[in-house]
PDB file of C-alpha atoms in Angstrom:
ATOM      1  CA  MET S   1       0.000   0.000   0.000  1.00 50.00           C
ATOM      2  CA  ARG S   2       1.196   3.546  -0.799  1.00 58.00           C
ATOM      3  CA  GLY S   3      -0.918   6.615  -0.122  1.00 61.00           C
ATOM      4  CA  GLY S   4      -4.007   4.427   0.232  1.00 66.00           C
ATOM      5  CA  ARG S   5      -3.390   2.771  -3.161  1.00 76.00           C
ATOM      6  CA  ARG S   6      -2.404  -0.798  -3.841  1.00 85.00           C
ATOM      7  CA  ILE S   7       0.787  -1.008  -5.885  1.00 89.00           C
ATOM      8  CA  ALA S   8       2.093  -4.291  -7.270  1.00 91.00           C
ATOM      9  CA  ALA S   9       5.842  -4.225  -6.634  1.00 92.00           C
ATOM     10  CA  VAL S  10       6.320  -7.705  -8.164  1.00 95.00           C
ATOM     11  CA  THR S  11       3.869  -9.419 -10.520  1.00 94.00           C
ATOM     12  CA  ASP S  12       3.798 -12.978 -11.870  1.00 91.00           C
ATOM     13  CA  ALA S  13       7.408 -13.778 -10.940  1.00 93.00           C
ATOM     14  CA  SER S  14       7.953 -17.448 -11.724  1.00 94.00           C
ATOM     15  CA  PHE S  15      11.234 -19.362 -11.806  1.00 95.00           C
ATOM     16  CA  ASP S  16      12.887 -22.448 -10.391  1.00 96.00           C
ATOM     17  CA  LEU S  17      16.317 -22.815  -8.842  1.00 97.00           C
ATOM     18  CA  ALA S  18      18.093 -26.129  -8.496  1.00 97.00           C
ATOM     19  CA  ALA S  19      20.715 -27.255  -6.012  1.00 97.00           C
ATOM     20  CA  GLY S  20      24.154 -26.514  -7.391  1.00 98.00           C
ATOM     21  CA  GLU S  21      22.864 -23.617  -9.507  1.00 98.00           C
ATOM     22  CA  CYS S  22      23.289 -19.826  -9.399  1.00 98.00           C
ATOM     23  CA  LEU S  23      20.517 -17.653 -10.820  1.00 98.00           C
ATOM     24  CA  ALA S  24      21.449 -13.980 -11.147  1.00 98.00           C
ATOM     25  CA  LEU S  25      18.486 -11.606 -10.904  1.00 98.00           C
ATOM     26  CA  VAL S  26      19.393  -8.310 -12.582  1.00 97.00           C
ATOM     27  CA  GLY S  27      17.694  -5.023 -13.437  1.00 95.00           C
ATOM     28  CA  GLU S  28      17.653  -1.334 -12.598  1.00 93.00           C
ATOM     29  CA  SER S  29      16.930   0.006  -9.106  1.00 90.00           C
ATOM     30  CA  GLY S  30      13.264  -0.045  -8.200  1.00 89.00           C
ATOM     31  CA  CYS S  31      12.311  -2.918 -10.481  1.00 93.00           C
ATOM     32  CA  GLY S  32      11.336  -5.240  -7.608  1.00 93.00           C
ATOM     33  CA  LYS S  33      14.414  -7.431  -7.112  1.00 93.00           C
ATOM     34  CA  SER S  34      14.914  -6.757  -3.393  1.00 92.00           C
ATOM     35  CA  VAL S  35      11.165  -6.845  -2.706  1.00 93.00           C
ATOM     36  CA  LEU S  36      11.153 -10.360  -4.125  1.00 94.00           C
ATOM     37  CA  ALA S  37      13.970 -11.441  -1.800  1.00 92.00           C
ATOM     38  CA  SER S  38      12.255  -9.856   1.206  1.00 93.00           C
ATOM     39  CA  ALA S  39       9.015 -11.661   0.386  1.00 94.00           C
ATOM     40  CA  LEU S  40      10.785 -15.011   0.312  1.00 94.00           C
ATOM     41  CA  LEU S  41      12.042 -14.515   3.875  1.00 93.00           C
ATOM     42  CA  GLY S  42       8.960 -12.846   5.336  1.00 94.00           C
ATOM     43  CA  LEU S  43      10.732  -9.506   5.698  1.00 92.00           C
ATOM     44  CA  LEU S  44       8.228  -7.308   3.874  1.00 92.00           C
ATOM     45  CA  PRO S  45       6.846  -4.186   5.614  1.00 90.00           C
ATOM     46  CA  ALA S  46       3.693  -4.640   7.649  1.00 89.00           C
ATOM     47  CA  ASN S  47       1.541  -2.961   4.990  1.00 89.00           C
ATOM     48  CA  ALA S  48       2.737  -5.327   2.239  1.00 91.00           C
ATOM     49  CA  GLU S  49       0.991  -8.484   1.081  1.00 91.00           C
ATOM     50  CA  SER S  50       2.232 -11.486  -0.867  1.00 93.00           C
ATOM     51  CA  ALA S  51       0.367 -14.140  -2.836  1.00 92.00           C
ATOM     52  CA  GLY S  52       1.254 -17.301  -4.686  1.00 94.00           C
ATOM     53  CA  ALA S  53       3.760 -19.909  -3.530  1.00 96.00           C
ATOM     54  CA  ALA S  54       7.512 -20.196  -3.039  1.00 96.00           C
ATOM     55  CA  LEU S  55       8.380 -23.813  -2.301  1.00 96.00           C
ATOM     56  CA  LEU S  56      11.589 -25.153  -0.811  1.00 95.00           C
ATOM     57  CA  ALA S  57      12.744 -28.645  -1.736  1.00 92.00           C
ATOM     58  CA  ASP S  58      11.057 -30.080   1.372  1.00 92.00           C
ATOM     59  CA  GLY S  59       7.713 -28.547   0.403  1.00 94.00           C
ATOM     60  CA  THR S  60       7.803 -25.604   2.815  1.00 95.00           C
ATOM     61  CA  ASP S  61       5.931 -22.658   1.301  1.00 97.00           C
ATOM     62  CA  LEU S  62       7.879 -19.546   2.271  1.00 96.00           C
ATOM     63  CA  LEU S  63       5.028 -17.199   1.392  1.00 95.00           C
ATOM     64  CA  ALA S  64       2.585 -19.104   3.588  1.00 95.00           C
ATOM     65  CA  ALA S  65       4.938 -19.704   6.533  1.00 95.00           C
ATOM     66  CA  ASP S  66       4.328 -17.738   9.725  1.00 95.00           C
ATOM     67  CA  GLU S  67       6.972 -15.725  11.555  1.00 95.00           C
ATOM     68  CA  ARG S  68       7.602 -18.458  14.141  1.00 96.00           C
ATOM     69  CA  LEU S  69       8.453 -21.039  11.462  1.00 96.00           C
ATOM     70  CA  LEU S  70      10.570 -18.598   9.480  1.00 95.00           C
ATOM     71  CA  ALA S  71      12.537 -17.470  12.525  1.00 93.00           C
ATOM     72  CA  ARG S  72      13.100 -20.912  14.038  1.00 93.00           C
ATOM     73  CA  THR S  73      13.673 -23.204  11.090  1.00 94.00           C
ATOM     74  CA  VAL S  74      14.087 -21.231   7.859  1.00 95.00           C
ATOM     75  CA  ARG S  75      16.221 -18.108   8.192  1.00 94.00           C
ATOM     76  CA  GLY S  76      19.878 -19.033   8.448  1.00 92.00           C
ATOM     77  CA  ARG S  77      19.188 -22.764   8.513  1.00 93.00           C
ATOM     78  CA  ARG S  78      17.432 -23.457   5.234  1.00 95.00           C
ATOM     79  CA  VAL S  79      17.739 -20.021   3.624  1.00 96.00           C
ATOM     80  CA  GLY S  80      20.700 -17.739   4.217  1.00 95.00           C
ATOM     81  CA  LEU S  81      20.590 -14.005   3.434  1.00 94.00           C
ATOM     82  CA  VAL S  82      23.276 -11.538   2.450  1.00 92.00           C
ATOM     83  CA  PRO S  83      21.256  -8.327   2.954  1.00 90.00           C
ATOM     84  CA  GLN S  84      21.328  -5.263   0.738  1.00 85.00           C
ATOM     85  CA  SER S  85      21.842  -2.983   3.764  1.00 85.00           C
ATOM     86  CA  PRO S  86      24.242  -4.950   5.974  1.00 87.00           C
ATOM     87  CA  ALA S  87      24.639  -2.279   8.656  1.00 77.00           C
ATOM     88  CA  ALA S  88      20.915  -2.530   9.429  1.00 78.00           C
ATOM     89  CA  HIS S  89      21.235  -6.306   9.941  1.00 86.00           C
ATOM     90  CA  LEU S  90      24.249  -6.183  12.263  1.00 94.00           C
ATOM     91  CA  THR S  91      23.683  -5.683  15.999  1.00 95.00           C
ATOM     92  CA  PRO S  92      25.195  -2.244  16.733  1.00 95.00           C
ATOM     93  CA  VAL S  93      26.239  -2.930  20.348  1.00 96.00           C
ATOM     94  CA  ARG S  94      28.139  -6.164  19.667  1.00 97.00           C
ATOM     95  CA  THR S  95      31.408  -6.774  17.908  1.00 97.00           C
ATOM     96  CA  VAL S  96      31.600  -8.621  14.640  1.00 97.00           C
ATOM     97  CA  ARG S  97      33.395 -11.484  16.386  1.00 97.00           C
ATOM     98  CA  SER S  98      30.648 -11.964  18.976  1.00 97.00           C
ATOM     99  CA  GLN S  99      27.970 -11.971  16.269  1.00 97.00           C
ATOM    100  CA  LEU S 100      29.865 -14.519  14.204  1.00 97.00           C
ATOM    101  CA  GLU S 101      30.443 -16.706  17.269  1.00 96.00           C
ATOM    102  CA  GLU S 102      26.733 -16.602  18.104  1.00 96.00           C
ATOM    103  CA  ALA S 103      25.845 -17.649  14.562  1.00 95.00           C
ATOM    104  CA  VAL S 104      28.384 -20.478  14.664  1.00 95.00           C
ATOM    105  CA  ARG S 105      26.941 -21.675  17.993  1.00 94.00           C
ATOM    106  CA  GLU S 106      23.323 -21.522  16.771  1.00 92.00           C
ATOM    107  CA  LEU S 107      23.754 -22.899  13.262  1.00 92.00           C
ATOM    108  CA  THR S 108      26.575 -25.435  13.451  1.00 90.00           C
ATOM    109  CA  PRO S 109      27.546 -28.294  15.804  1.00 89.00           C
ATOM    110  CA  THR S 110      30.739 -26.506  16.857  1.00 87.00           C
ATOM    111  CA  PRO S 111      31.991 -27.127  20.445  1.00 91.00           C
ATOM    112  CA  ARG S 112      32.039 -23.979  22.590  1.00 87.00           C
ATOM    113  CA  LYS S 113      35.835 -24.006  22.801  1.00 87.00           C
ATOM    114  CA  ARG S 114      36.007 -23.873  19.004  1.00 93.00           C
ATOM    115  CA  LEU S 115      33.677 -20.899  18.560  1.00 94.00           C
ATOM    116  CA  ARG S 116      36.530 -18.428  18.173  1.00 94.00           C
ATOM    117  CA  ALA S 117      38.152 -20.511  15.454  1.00 95.00           C
ATOM    118  CA  GLY S 118      34.767 -20.998  13.765  1.00 94.00           C
ATOM    119  CA  ALA S 119      34.139 -17.252  13.712  1.00 96.00           C
ATOM    120  CA  GLU S 120      37.584 -16.566  12.263  1.00 96.00           C
ATOM    121  CA  ALA S 121      37.080 -19.236   9.594  1.00 95.00           C
ATOM    122  CA  ALA S 122      33.734 -17.656   8.622  1.00 95.00           C
ATOM    123  CA  ALA S 123      35.375 -14.246   8.396  1.00 96.00           C
ATOM    124  CA  GLY S 124      38.066 -15.672   6.161  1.00 94.00           C
ATOM    125  CA  ARG S 125      35.500 -17.103   3.746  1.00 91.00           C
ATOM    126  CA  ALA S 126      34.100 -13.591   3.230  1.00 92.00           C
ATOM    127  CA  ALA S 127      37.535 -11.890   3.108  1.00 91.00           C
ATOM    128  CA  PHE S 128      36.800 -10.068   6.360  1.00 95.00           C
ATOM    129  CA  PRO S 129      40.140  -9.146   7.973  1.00 96.00           C
ATOM    130  CA  ALA S 130      40.853 -10.922  11.265  1.00 95.00           C
ATOM    131  CA  ASP S 131      42.256  -7.751  12.846  1.00 97.00           C
ATOM    132  CA  ARG S 132      38.842  -6.033  12.506  1.00 97.00           C
ATOM    133  CA  LEU S 133      36.795  -8.766  14.168  1.00 98.00           C
ATOM    134  CA  ASP S 134      36.664  -6.959  17.506  1.00 98.00           C
ATOM    135  CA  ARG S 135      35.215  -3.797  16.006  1.00 97.00           C
ATOM    136  CA  TYR S 136      31.604  -2.693  16.246  1.00 97.00           C
ATOM    137  CA  PRO S 137      29.452  -2.212  13.130  1.00 95.00           C
ATOM    138  CA  HIS S 138      29.633   1.595  13.310  1.00 94.00           C
ATOM    139  CA  GLU S 139      33.427   1.328  13.110  1.00 96.00           C
ATOM    140  CA  LEU S 140      33.289  -0.489   9.766  1.00 94.00           C
ATOM    141  CA  SER S 141      33.315   0.929   6.269  1.00 91.00           C
ATOM    142  CA  GLY S 142      30.458   0.004   3.975  1.00 88.00           C
ATOM    143  CA  GLY S 143      32.608  -2.623   2.293  1.00 89.00           C
ATOM    144  CA  LEU S 144      33.633  -4.201   5.612  1.00 92.00           C
ATOM    145  CA  ALA S 145      30.026  -4.258   6.804  1.00 93.00           C
ATOM    146  CA  GLN S 146      29.110  -6.033   3.564  1.00 90.00           C
ATOM    147  CA  ARG S 147      31.795  -8.659   4.134  1.00 92.00           C
ATOM    148  CA  ALA S 148      30.676  -9.141   7.766  1.00 95.00           C
ATOM    149  CA  ALA S 149      27.109  -9.751   6.597  1.00 94.00           C
ATOM    150  CA  THR S 150      28.340 -12.184   3.953  1.00 93.00           C
ATOM    151  CA  ALA S 151      30.318 -14.096   6.590  1.00 95.00           C
ATOM    152  CA  LEU S 152      27.185 -14.407   8.741  1.00 95.00           C
ATOM    153  CA  ALA S 153      25.143 -15.676   5.802  1.00 94.00           C
ATOM    154  CA  LEU S 154      27.670 -18.354   4.911  1.00 93.00           C
ATOM    155  CA  ILE S 155      27.970 -19.850   8.395  1.00 94.00           C
ATOM    156  CA  GLY S 156      24.909 -22.092   8.360  1.00 89.00           C
ATOM    157  CA  ASP S 157      25.699 -23.570   4.923  1.00 90.00           C
ATOM    158  CA  ALA S 158      21.976 -23.226   4.171  1.00 94.00           C
ATOM    159  CA  PRO S 159      20.795 -25.149   1.078  1.00 96.00           C
ATOM    160  CA  LEU S 160      19.520 -21.866  -0.418  1.00 97.00           C
ATOM    161  CA  LEU S 161      21.381 -18.566  -0.253  1.00 97.00           C
ATOM    162  CA  LEU S 162      19.821 -15.214  -1.169  1.00 97.00           C
ATOM    163  CA  ALA S 163      22.515 -12.638  -1.856  1.00 96.00           C
ATOM    164  CA  ASP S 164      21.059  -9.151  -2.297  1.00 94.00           C
ATOM    165  CA  GLU S 165      23.753  -6.945  -3.859  1.00 92.00           C
ATOM    166  CA  PRO S 166      26.570  -8.883  -2.135  1.00 92.00           C
ATOM    167  CA  THR S 167      29.361  -6.900  -3.850  1.00 90.00           C
ATOM    168  CA  THR S 168      28.169  -3.379  -3.008  1.00 85.00           C
ATOM    169  CA  GLY S 169      30.978  -1.168  -1.709  1.00 82.00           C
ATOM    170  CA  LEU S 170      33.759  -3.586  -2.638  1.00 87.00           C
ATOM    171  CA  ASP S 171      36.676  -2.897  -4.939  1.00 90.00           C
ATOM    172  CA  ARG S 172      37.060  -5.083  -8.020  1.00 91.00           C
ATOM    173  CA  ALA S 173      39.483  -7.539  -6.417  1.00 91.00           C
ATOM    174  CA  LEU S 174      37.131  -8.110  -3.471  1.00 89.00           C
ATOM    175  CA  VAL S 175      34.145  -8.321  -5.819  1.00 92.00           C
ATOM    176  CA  ASP S 176      35.878 -11.175  -7.617  1.00 93.00           C
ATOM    177  CA  ARG S 177      36.864 -12.875  -4.361  1.00 90.00           C
ATOM    178  CA  THR S 178      33.329 -12.591  -2.958  1.00 91.00           C
ATOM    179  CA  ALA S 179      31.839 -13.868  -6.201  1.00 93.00           C
ATOM    180  CA  ASP S 180      34.245 -16.794  -6.229  1.00 93.00           C
ATOM    181  CA  GLU S 181      33.350 -17.700  -2.628  1.00 91.00           C
ATOM    182  CA  LEU S 182      29.664 -17.610  -3.483  1.00 94.00           C
ATOM    183  CA  ARG S 183      30.368 -19.781  -6.517  1.00 95.00           C
ATOM    184  CA  ARG S 184      32.192 -22.248  -4.288  1.00 92.00           C
ATOM    185  CA  THR S 185      29.070 -22.639  -2.154  1.00 93.00           C
ATOM    186  CA  VAL S 186      27.114 -23.362  -5.338  1.00 96.00           C
ATOM    187  CA  ASP S 187      29.651 -25.937  -6.494  1.00 96.00           C
ATOM    188  CA  GLU S 188      29.241 -27.661  -3.124  1.00 93.00           C
ATOM    189  CA  GLY S 189      25.580 -28.236  -3.968  1.00 96.00           C
ATOM    190  CA  ARG S 190      23.760 -25.166  -2.696  1.00 96.00           C
ATOM    191  CA  ALA S 191      21.365 -22.968  -4.646  1.00 97.00           C
ATOM    192  CA  LEU S 192      22.138 -19.261  -4.959  1.00 98.00           C
ATOM    193  CA  LEU S 193      19.802 -16.445  -5.960  1.00 98.00           C
ATOM    194  CA  MET S 194      22.119 -13.494  -6.550  1.00 97.00           C
ATOM    195  CA  ILE S 195      20.429 -10.114  -6.867  1.00 96.00           C
ATOM    196  CA  THR S 196      22.856  -7.672  -8.403  1.00 95.00           C
ATOM    197  CA  HIS S 197      23.505  -4.592 -10.501  1.00 91.00           C
ATOM    198  CA  ASP S 198      27.005  -5.916 -11.172  1.00 93.00           C
ATOM    199  CA  LEU S 199      26.733  -7.721 -14.493  1.00 95.00           C
ATOM    200  CA  ALA S 200      30.444  -8.561 -14.417  1.00 94.00           C
ATOM    201  CA  ALA S 201      29.987 -10.432 -11.122  1.00 95.00           C
ATOM    202  CA  ALA S 202      26.910 -12.159 -12.546  1.00 97.00           C
ATOM    203  CA  ALA S 203      28.840 -13.199 -15.639  1.00 97.00           C
ATOM    204  CA  ARG S 204      31.579 -14.596 -13.406  1.00 96.00           C
ATOM    205  CA  ILE S 205      29.421 -17.020 -11.416  1.00 97.00           C
ATOM    206  CA  ALA S 206      25.854 -17.333 -12.764  1.00 98.00           C
ATOM    207  CA  ASP S 207      24.459 -20.390 -14.524  1.00 98.00           C
ATOM    208  CA  ARG S 208      21.313 -18.543 -15.592  1.00 98.00           C
ATOM    209  CA  VAL S 209      20.220 -14.912 -15.657  1.00 98.00           C
ATOM    210  CA  ALA S 210      16.743 -13.538 -14.906  1.00 98.00           C
ATOM    211  CA  VAL S 211      16.044  -9.946 -15.935  1.00 98.00           C
ATOM    212  CA  MET S 212      13.410  -7.928 -14.082  1.00 97.00           C
ATOM    213  CA  TYR S 213      11.767  -4.731 -15.322  1.00 97.00           C
ATOM    214  CA  ALA S 214       8.896  -2.773 -13.763  1.00 96.00           C
ATOM    215  CA  GLY S 215       8.077  -5.566 -11.326  1.00 96.00           C
ATOM    216  CA  ARG S 216       8.045  -8.393 -13.887  1.00 96.00           C
ATOM    217  CA  ILE S 217      10.588 -10.929 -15.051  1.00 97.00           C
ATOM    218  CA  VAL S 218      11.068 -10.187 -18.752  1.00 97.00           C
ATOM    219  CA  GLU S 219      13.751 -12.740 -19.615  1.00 98.00           C
ATOM    220  CA  ILE S 220      15.384 -15.885 -18.268  1.00 98.00           C
ATOM    221  CA  ALA S 221      18.377 -17.194 -20.179  1.00 98.00           C
ATOM    222  CA  ASP S 222      21.382 -19.430 -19.878  1.00 98.00           C
ATOM    223  CA  ALA S 223      24.301 -17.247 -18.755  1.00 98.00           C
ATOM    224  CA  THR S 224      26.541 -18.405 -21.586  1.00 97.00           C
ATOM    225  CA  ARG S 225      23.935 -17.342 -24.124  1.00 97.00           C
ATOM    226  CA  PHE S 226      23.060 -14.132 -22.276  1.00 97.00           C
ATOM    227  CA  PHE S 227      26.609 -12.790 -21.968  1.00 97.00           C
ATOM    228  CA  GLY S 228      27.899 -14.321 -25.196  1.00 96.00           C
ATOM    229  CA  GLU S 229      26.221 -15.237 -28.449  1.00 94.00           C
ATOM    230  CA  PRO S 230      23.503 -14.839 -29.525  1.00 94.00           C
ATOM    231  CA  GLY S 231      22.900 -12.608 -26.497  1.00 95.00           C
ATOM    232  CA  PRO S 232      19.672 -11.550 -24.744  1.00 96.00           C
ATOM    233  CA  ARG S 233      16.287 -11.793 -26.428  1.00 95.00           C
ATOM    234  CA  HIS S 234      14.577  -8.878 -24.677  1.00 96.00           C
ATOM    235  CA  PRO S 235      15.512  -5.322 -25.788  1.00 96.00           C
ATOM    236  CA  TYR S 236      15.768  -4.181 -22.172  1.00 97.00           C
ATOM    237  CA  ALA S 237      18.252  -6.944 -21.392  1.00 97.00           C
ATOM    238  CA  ARG S 238      20.285  -5.992 -24.461  1.00 96.00           C
ATOM    239  CA  GLY S 239      20.226  -2.399 -23.262  1.00 96.00           C
ATOM    240  CA  LEU S 240      21.655  -3.387 -19.871  1.00 97.00           C
ATOM    241  CA  LEU S 241      24.591  -5.102 -21.546  1.00 96.00           C
ATOM    242  CA  ASN S 242      25.131  -2.293 -24.055  1.00 95.00           C
ATOM    243  CA  ALA S 243      25.397   0.206 -21.180  1.00 95.00           C
ATOM    244  CA  LEU S 244      28.548  -1.500 -19.882  1.00 94.00           C
ATOM    245  CA  PRO S 245      31.832   0.394 -20.454  1.00 93.00           C
ATOM    246  CA  GLU S 246      33.407  -2.657 -22.070  1.00 92.00           C
ATOM    247  CA  ARG S 247      30.524  -2.844 -24.536  1.00 93.00           C
ATOM    248  CA  SER S 248      28.834   0.098 -26.272  1.00 92.00           C
ATOM    249  CA  PHE S 249      28.754   2.265 -23.115  1.00 94.00           C
ATOM    250  CA  ARG S 250      25.364   3.477 -24.316  1.00 95.00           C
ATOM    251  CA  PRO S 251      22.721   4.097 -21.620  1.00 94.00           C
ATOM    252  CA  ILE S 252      19.109   3.073 -22.027  1.00 96.00           C
ATOM    253  CA  PRO S 253      17.162   6.273 -22.815  1.00 95.00           C
ATOM    254  CA  GLY S 254      14.475   7.513 -20.466  1.00 95.00           C
ATOM    255  CA  MET S 255      13.480   6.235 -17.033  1.00 94.00           C
ATOM    256  CA  PRO S 256      11.530   3.198 -15.825  1.00 94.00           C
ATOM    257  CA  PRO S 257       7.815   3.812 -15.296  1.00 94.00           C
ATOM    258  CA  GLU S 258       6.324   4.310 -11.846  1.00 92.00           C
ATOM    259  CA  LEU S 259       4.964   1.008 -10.539  1.00 90.00           C
ATOM    260  CA  GLY S 260       1.759   2.770  -9.622  1.00 89.00           C
ATOM    261  CA  ASP S 261       1.304   4.155 -13.134  1.00 91.00           C
ATOM    262  CA  LEU S 262       2.254   1.364 -15.520  1.00 93.00           C
ATOM    263  CA  PRO S 263       1.100   1.516 -19.145  1.00 93.00           C
ATOM    264  CA  ALA S 264      -1.534  -0.915 -20.374  1.00 91.00           C
ATOM    265  CA  GLY S 265       0.886  -2.610 -22.760  1.00 94.00           C
ATOM    266  CA  CYS S 266       4.602  -3.344 -22.623  1.00 96.00           C
ATOM    267  CA  ALA S 267       6.171  -1.362 -19.783  1.00 96.00           C
ATOM    268  CA  PHE S 268       9.398  -0.965 -21.770  1.00 97.00           C
ATOM    269  CA  ALA S 269       7.809   0.277 -25.008  1.00 96.00           C
ATOM    270  CA  ALA S 270       8.468   3.985 -24.295  1.00 95.00           C
ATOM    271  CA  ARG S 271      12.212   3.306 -24.001  1.00 96.00           C
ATOM    272  CA  CYS S 272      12.495   0.683 -26.738  1.00 95.00           C
ATOM    273  CA  ASP S 273      14.118   1.483 -30.087  1.00 90.00           C
ATOM    274  CA  ARG S 274      11.627  -0.551 -32.122  1.00 89.00           C
ATOM    275  CA  PRO S 275       8.112  -0.453 -30.649  1.00 93.00           C
ATOM    276  CA  ASP S 276       5.050  -1.037 -32.817  1.00 94.00           C
ATOM    277  CA  VAL S 277       1.322  -1.488 -32.443  1.00 95.00           C
ATOM    278  CA  LEU S 278       1.740  -4.899 -30.807  1.00 95.00           C
ATOM    279  CA  CYS S 279       3.501  -3.251 -27.886  1.00 96.00           C
ATOM    280  CA  GLY S 280       0.204  -1.665 -26.857  1.00 95.00           C
ATOM    281  CA  THR S 281      -0.724  -5.027 -25.320  1.00 96.00           C
ATOM    282  CA  GLN S 282       1.019  -6.742 -22.418  1.00 94.00           C
ATOM    283  CA  PRO S 283       3.459  -9.363 -23.767  1.00 95.00           C
ATOM    284  CA  ARG S 284       3.219 -12.848 -22.307  1.00 93.00           C
ATOM    285  CA  PHE S 285       6.298 -14.384 -20.702  1.00 94.00           C
ATOM    286  CA  ASP S 286       6.844 -17.669 -22.547  1.00 91.00           C
ATOM    287  CA  GLY S 287       9.584 -18.958 -20.229  1.00 92.00           C
ATOM    288  CA  ARG S 288      12.274 -17.204 -22.239  1.00 94.00           C
ATOM    289  CA  ALA S 289      11.304 -13.578 -22.837  1.00 96.00           C
ATOM    290  CA  ALA S 290       8.287 -11.287 -22.420  1.00 96.00           C
ATOM    291  CA  CYS S 291       8.485  -9.388 -25.690  1.00 95.00           C
ATOM    292  CA  HIS S 292       6.336  -9.519 -28.815  1.00 94.00           C
ATOM    293  CA  HIS S 293       9.494  -9.378 -30.934  1.00 90.00           C
ATOM    294  CA  ALA S 294      11.825 -11.464 -28.766  1.00 87.00           C
ATOM    295  CA  HIS S 295      12.384 -14.100 -31.422  1.00 73.00           C
ATOM    296  CA  ALA S 296      12.704 -11.733 -34.387  1.00 69.00           C
ATOM    297  CA  LYS S 297      16.146 -10.934 -35.721  1.00 60.00           C
ATOM    298  CA  ASP S 298      17.753  -7.950 -33.961  1.00 55.00           C
ATOM    299  CA  PRO S 299      18.605  -5.398 -36.663  1.00 46.00           C
ATOM    300  CA  SER S 300      21.556  -4.157 -34.626  1.00 49.00           C
ATOM    301  CA  ARG S 301      23.160  -7.569 -35.158  1.00 46.00           C
ATOM    302  CA  ALA S 302      22.581  -7.673 -38.906  1.00 37.00           C
TER     303      ALA S 302
END
């Protein structure tokens, strides 16, 4: 709800995610990526509602689960979260070490005398420096807070990991190291939903890519196809890649529409370089792309 109006932040989002697979969810700010992650863990604001189903491998429906079930058996144990705003998820009056030790004690069968070593091992996995473990969250830079939150998320070795912008605030070397650590968890058999603006990080570790625009998934593609040849099917997805400095470095014109004032047809039509009369109707997502012209030849590639 916003101003007494109902606004659909995410609509008809449908995808699967297998063990041992990384799905990168990409798109501009405000398209609904983080709202989707929050819904999966029951972390939406009190005035928000969710519908549909989000099933774990054991049949647990995350959207139907109550707070008691989510808190006691899901968060951290079956679904780990690297939050978008790590400072808000760290306890301000406790050091990073004490928070890591608590997570190790709660989520793993580590003997009490090994808690210190367990916390230091978790910090190492996220490239968090050992000499900063006894600092409080307010004493950390944004990048260090991000790495502390990543360390906490990795401790439980949950079968499903949601990483919401896990490389924010990190330099390129640490982005690569964080991405590689996340990929290692995938290669060990876990599922990873990585929400990111960083297409380079997505290209480094993703098996598939899902593109979200104006609250809807508009394309899902194999990462090799998406980042290589023949490339994305949806014009918005192509625009994201073309905006990269190593590509055309050409921004997508215009701005995304307001979620509370979406057009009747294709939400991307006003920014697309080849709209036509068909775009006045909402395109159906066929499992690959939600575009009336997704399977036509791209004239820019002719």
